[in-house]
Coordinates of C-alpha atoms in Angstrom, one line a residue:
X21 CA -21.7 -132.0 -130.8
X22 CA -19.6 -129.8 -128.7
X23 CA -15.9 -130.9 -127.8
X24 CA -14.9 -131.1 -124.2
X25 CA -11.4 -129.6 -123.7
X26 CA -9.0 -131.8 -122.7
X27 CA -7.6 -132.4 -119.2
X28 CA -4.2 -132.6 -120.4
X29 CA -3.4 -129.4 -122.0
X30 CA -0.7 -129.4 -124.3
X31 CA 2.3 -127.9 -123.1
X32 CA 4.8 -125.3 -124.6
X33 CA 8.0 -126.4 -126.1
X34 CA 10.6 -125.7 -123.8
X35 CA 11.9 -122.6 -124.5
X36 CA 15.5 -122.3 -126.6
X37 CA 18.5 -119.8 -125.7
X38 CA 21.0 -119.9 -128.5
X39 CA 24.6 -118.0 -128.6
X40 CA 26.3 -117.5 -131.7
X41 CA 30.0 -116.8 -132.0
X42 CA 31.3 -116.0 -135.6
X43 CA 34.9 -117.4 -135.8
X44 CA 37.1 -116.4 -138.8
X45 CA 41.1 -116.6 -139.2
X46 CA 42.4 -113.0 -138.2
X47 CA 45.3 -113.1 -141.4
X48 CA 43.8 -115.3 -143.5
X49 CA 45.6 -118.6 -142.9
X50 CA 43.9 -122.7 -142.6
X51 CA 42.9 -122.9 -139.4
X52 CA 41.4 -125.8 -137.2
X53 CA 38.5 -126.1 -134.9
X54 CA 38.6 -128.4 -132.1
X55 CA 34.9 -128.9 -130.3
X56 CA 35.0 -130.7 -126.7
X57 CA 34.6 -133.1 -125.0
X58 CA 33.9 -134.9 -128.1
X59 CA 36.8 -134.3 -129.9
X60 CA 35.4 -133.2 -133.0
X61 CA 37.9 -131.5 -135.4
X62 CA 37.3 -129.5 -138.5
X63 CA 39.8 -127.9 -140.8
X64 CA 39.0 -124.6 -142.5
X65 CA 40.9 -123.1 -146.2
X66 CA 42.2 -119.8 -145.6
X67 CA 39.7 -116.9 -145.2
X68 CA 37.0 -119.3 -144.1
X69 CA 34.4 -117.9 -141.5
X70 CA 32.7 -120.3 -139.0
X71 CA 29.3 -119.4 -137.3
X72 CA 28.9 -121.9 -134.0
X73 CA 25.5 -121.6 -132.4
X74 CA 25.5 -122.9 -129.3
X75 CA 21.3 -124.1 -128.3
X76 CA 20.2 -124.7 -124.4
X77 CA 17.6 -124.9 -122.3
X78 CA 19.4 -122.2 -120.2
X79 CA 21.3 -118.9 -121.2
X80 CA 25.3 -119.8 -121.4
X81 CA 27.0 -117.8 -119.1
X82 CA 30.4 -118.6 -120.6
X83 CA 32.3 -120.9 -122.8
X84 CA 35.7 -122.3 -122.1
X85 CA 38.4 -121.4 -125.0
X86 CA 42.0 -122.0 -125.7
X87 CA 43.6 -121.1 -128.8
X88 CA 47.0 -121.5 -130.6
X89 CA 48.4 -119.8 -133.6
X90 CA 46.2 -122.3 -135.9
X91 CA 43.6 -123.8 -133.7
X92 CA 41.2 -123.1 -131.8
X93 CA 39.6 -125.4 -128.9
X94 CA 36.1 -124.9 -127.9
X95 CA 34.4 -126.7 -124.4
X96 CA 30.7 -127.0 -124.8
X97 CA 29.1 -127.2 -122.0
X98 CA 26.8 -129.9 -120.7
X99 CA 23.3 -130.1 -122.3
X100 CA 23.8 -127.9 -125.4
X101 CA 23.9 -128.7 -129.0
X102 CA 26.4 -126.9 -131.1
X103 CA 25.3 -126.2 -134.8
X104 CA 28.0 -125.0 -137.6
X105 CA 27.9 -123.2 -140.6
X106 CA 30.1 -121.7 -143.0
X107 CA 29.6 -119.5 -146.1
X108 CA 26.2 -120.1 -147.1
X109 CA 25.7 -124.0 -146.4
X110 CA 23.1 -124.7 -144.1
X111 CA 23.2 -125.0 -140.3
X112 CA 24.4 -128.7 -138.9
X113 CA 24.1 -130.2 -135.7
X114 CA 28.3 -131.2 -134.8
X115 CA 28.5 -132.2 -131.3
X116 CA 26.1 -132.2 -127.9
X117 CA 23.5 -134.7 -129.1
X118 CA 21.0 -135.8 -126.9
X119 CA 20.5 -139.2 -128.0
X120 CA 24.1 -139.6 -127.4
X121 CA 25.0 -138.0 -124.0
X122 CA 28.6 -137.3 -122.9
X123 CA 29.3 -138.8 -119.9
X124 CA 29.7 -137.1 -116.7
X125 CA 28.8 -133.8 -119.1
X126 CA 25.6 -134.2 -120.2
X127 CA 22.3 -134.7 -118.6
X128 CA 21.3 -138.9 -119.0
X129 CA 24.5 -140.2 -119.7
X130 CA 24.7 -143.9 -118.3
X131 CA 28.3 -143.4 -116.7
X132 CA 28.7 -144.7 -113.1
X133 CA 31.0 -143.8 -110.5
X134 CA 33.2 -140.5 -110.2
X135 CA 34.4 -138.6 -113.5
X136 CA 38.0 -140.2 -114.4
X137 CA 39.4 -136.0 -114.5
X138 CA 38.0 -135.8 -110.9
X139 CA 41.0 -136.2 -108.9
X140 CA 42.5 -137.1 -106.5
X141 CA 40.8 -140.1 -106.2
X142 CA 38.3 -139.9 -102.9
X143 CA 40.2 -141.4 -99.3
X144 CA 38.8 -145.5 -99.0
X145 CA 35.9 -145.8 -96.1
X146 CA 36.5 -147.4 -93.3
X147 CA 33.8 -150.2 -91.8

């Protein structure tokens, strides 16, 4: 008996664009890694390398640093997961789950009204 195909093809994963960015302390001191908006920190010994991957739907066409003489602050930005690994561990997921969206950030958060950074606040309506 010959199979019919069926009327609902099965569609393609969505197609993944990842950016890596291999951070390391330049003389070799502890340093700290701050990911945003989550506020994730990790602390690193000294000569410690960190390779973030950054995973989207769509290519990143930048990511927001600052840095002091001991940290550095990284914001993600909305709908990406960033992976971390060091040395030869394996890769983890750290911050930008989907299952828990950041509001105002990520795609299907549950937030309502305007972000609380968005300021000033919007003039009342008159009736």
């Amino acid at each position: 008996m010959r199979r019919r195909p069926s009327r609902h093809a099965a569609q393609p994963p969505p197609q993944v664009h990842e950016t890596q960015y291999l951070i390391e302390s330049g003389d070799g001191a502890t340093f700290c890694l701050f990911i945003e908006p989550e506020c994730i920190q990790f602390d690193f010994p000294p000569c410690e390398k960190v390779l973030l991957i950054f995973r989207s739907a769509n290519p990143l066409s930048y990511i927001e640093m600052s840095h002091a003489v001991d940290c550095l602050t990284i914001w993600r930005p909305g709908d990406t997961e960033v992976w971390a690994t060091s040395g030869d561990g394996p890769a983890e997921q750290v911050a930008g789950f989907s299952d828990h969206p950041f509001p105002w950030i990520d795609s299907g958060h549950q937030a309502e009204g305007r972000p609380p950074w968005d300021w000033p606040p919007a003039p009342p309506t008159s009736h």
